[in-house]
Amino acid sequence: MKRIFSGVQPTGNLHLGNYLGAIRNWVRLQSEFECIFCIVDMHAITLWQDPKELTRNTREVTAGMLAAGVDASKHIVFNQSTVPAHAQLAWIFNCVARMGWLNRMTQFKDKAGKHKENASVGLFAYPNLMSADILAYRATHVPVGEDQKQHLELARDTAQKFNNDFGVEFFPQPEPLIFGAAARIMSLRDGTKKMSKSDESDYSRINMTDDADTIALKIRKAKTDLEPLPATLDGLEGRPEASNLLGIYAALSDMEKADVAARFAGRQFSEFKKDLVDLAVSVLGPINAEMKRLMDDPAHIDSVLRSGAERADAIARPIIAEVYDIVGFLKP
Ligand code: AMP
Ligand code: TRP
């Protein structure tokens, strides 16, 4: 059986990059896999989170996923902290994975920056919690962005070491499903920077909560250069903003970027942007409306998460019971 586990942090400002780079891929995987999608609130608190914001963002990310087409009745959507297996297995993995392995994680170095001594212990142990997320369900496939590949390799090493240490064939080696670089969406203000929730300019990104007028305004204001659009991809060399807008058009329309270039060859940006606005509004408009509707009904979102947590718990609980047995813990 092919089982997917994937996680997303509830850190707010869901944007077009999250949609095209992650959420939309999840929606598409639903026809092929049994999917478990987790809003990783425990990972979020490895960096300081305002409690009220964390609650709000957990609901917002859930709403974004549901609005984009994640089917929470056929698959599982829940928030991490409500299923004990994650914390239970993470502790065991803290005792399986080695300091040396975690010391090599580039994300810790990036996030801790110069203040390593002042980073939370949780930030350092973050990858072990991620391994626990995946392996508590014995998931076989993990869709992740390029940036999480190293963590997934660590999960594979941890699974292997656990199996070796205890002389069992218990955990599978989870396979990455890496999302293509094609879906790397850049800032609308600077084509060399990733579109990001933390950019101080709201004009740098299209949020999943932006309405049609806002989307139109942001695309009209998006940075471009003075040349008309090129006929081929070679003509995008040294034109990061043009390249990004064509890439966004391609991703939203499910076309090849080269075909988008051919379609708009020689046209002015002002014309191209009109078409891009129509396309973006046609794709994001319905998602945005549904997200708003869901956000107005937090009780419904909470009930979706609770139902997901019950079903997630039903899968993980017996796996944790076996792990306890293997480790030699007396059963509770
Ligand atoms: P983040 O909340 O920034 O960690 O992003 C969550 C996921 O969304 C990442 O794992 C990526 O797969 C995806 N993502 C975020 N920003 C972008 C972007 N600018 N382009 C494409 N994918 C992105
Ligand atoms: N670390 C991932 C990110 O920041 C989120 C995540 C947590 C995850 N647990 C996971 C992704 C398990 C895949 C599988 O994007």
Coordinates of C-alpha atoms and ligand atoms in Angstrom, one line a residue, residues 7-9 11-12 14-23 111 144-148 179 183-187 193-197, ligand 1:
G7 CA 3.3 18.3 6.7
V8 CA 2.9 22.1 6.4
Q9 CA 3.6 24.7 9.0
T11 CA 2.7 30.1 9.9
G12 CA 0.2 32.3 8.1
L14 CA -0.5 31.3 2.5
H15 CA 0.6 32.5 -0.9
L16 CA 0.7 31.5 -4.6
G17 CA 4.1 29.8 -4.0
N18 CA 2.6 27.6 -1.3
Y19 CA -0.4 26.8 -3.5
L20 CA 1.5 26.0 -6.7
G21 CA 4.6 24.6 -4.9
A22 CA 2.9 22.4 -2.3
I23 CA -0.9 22.4 -1.8
K111 CA 17.2 29.3 11.0
V144 CA 8.3 17.7 0.0
G145 CA 10.0 20.7 -1.5
E146 CA 13.7 20.7 -2.4
D147 CA 14.5 22.3 1.0
Q148 CA 13.2 19.4 3.0
F179 CA 8.1 18.8 -6.3
A183 CA 6.9 25.5 -9.4
R184 CA 9.4 27.8 -7.8
I185 CA 7.5 31.0 -7.7
M186 CA 9.5 34.2 -7.2
S187 CA 8.6 37.6 -5.7
K193 CA 13.9 36.3 -4.5
K194 CA 11.5 33.5 -3.6
M195 CA 7.9 34.6 -3.0
S196 CA 7.8 34.3 0.7
K197 CA 5.4 34.8 3.6
Ligands
AMP1 P1 6.9 27.6 3.9 O1 5.7 27.8 4.7 O2 7.5 28.9 3.3 O3 7.9 26.7 4.6 O4 6.5 26.8 2.6 C1 5.8 25.6 2.7 C2 5.9 24.9 1.4 O5 5.4 25.7 0.3 C3 7.3 24.6 1.0 O6 7.7 23.3 1.4 C4 7.4 24.7 -0.5 O7 7.1 23.4 -1.1 C5 6.2 25.6 -0.8 N1 6.7 27.0 -1.2 C6 6.9 28.0 -0.3 N2 7.3 29.1 -1.0 C7 7.4 28.7 -2.3 C8 7.7 29.4 -3.5 N3 8.0 30.7 -3.6 N4 7.7 28.7 -4.7 C9 7.3 27.4 -4.7 N5 7.0 26.7 -3.6 C10 7.0 27.4 -2.4

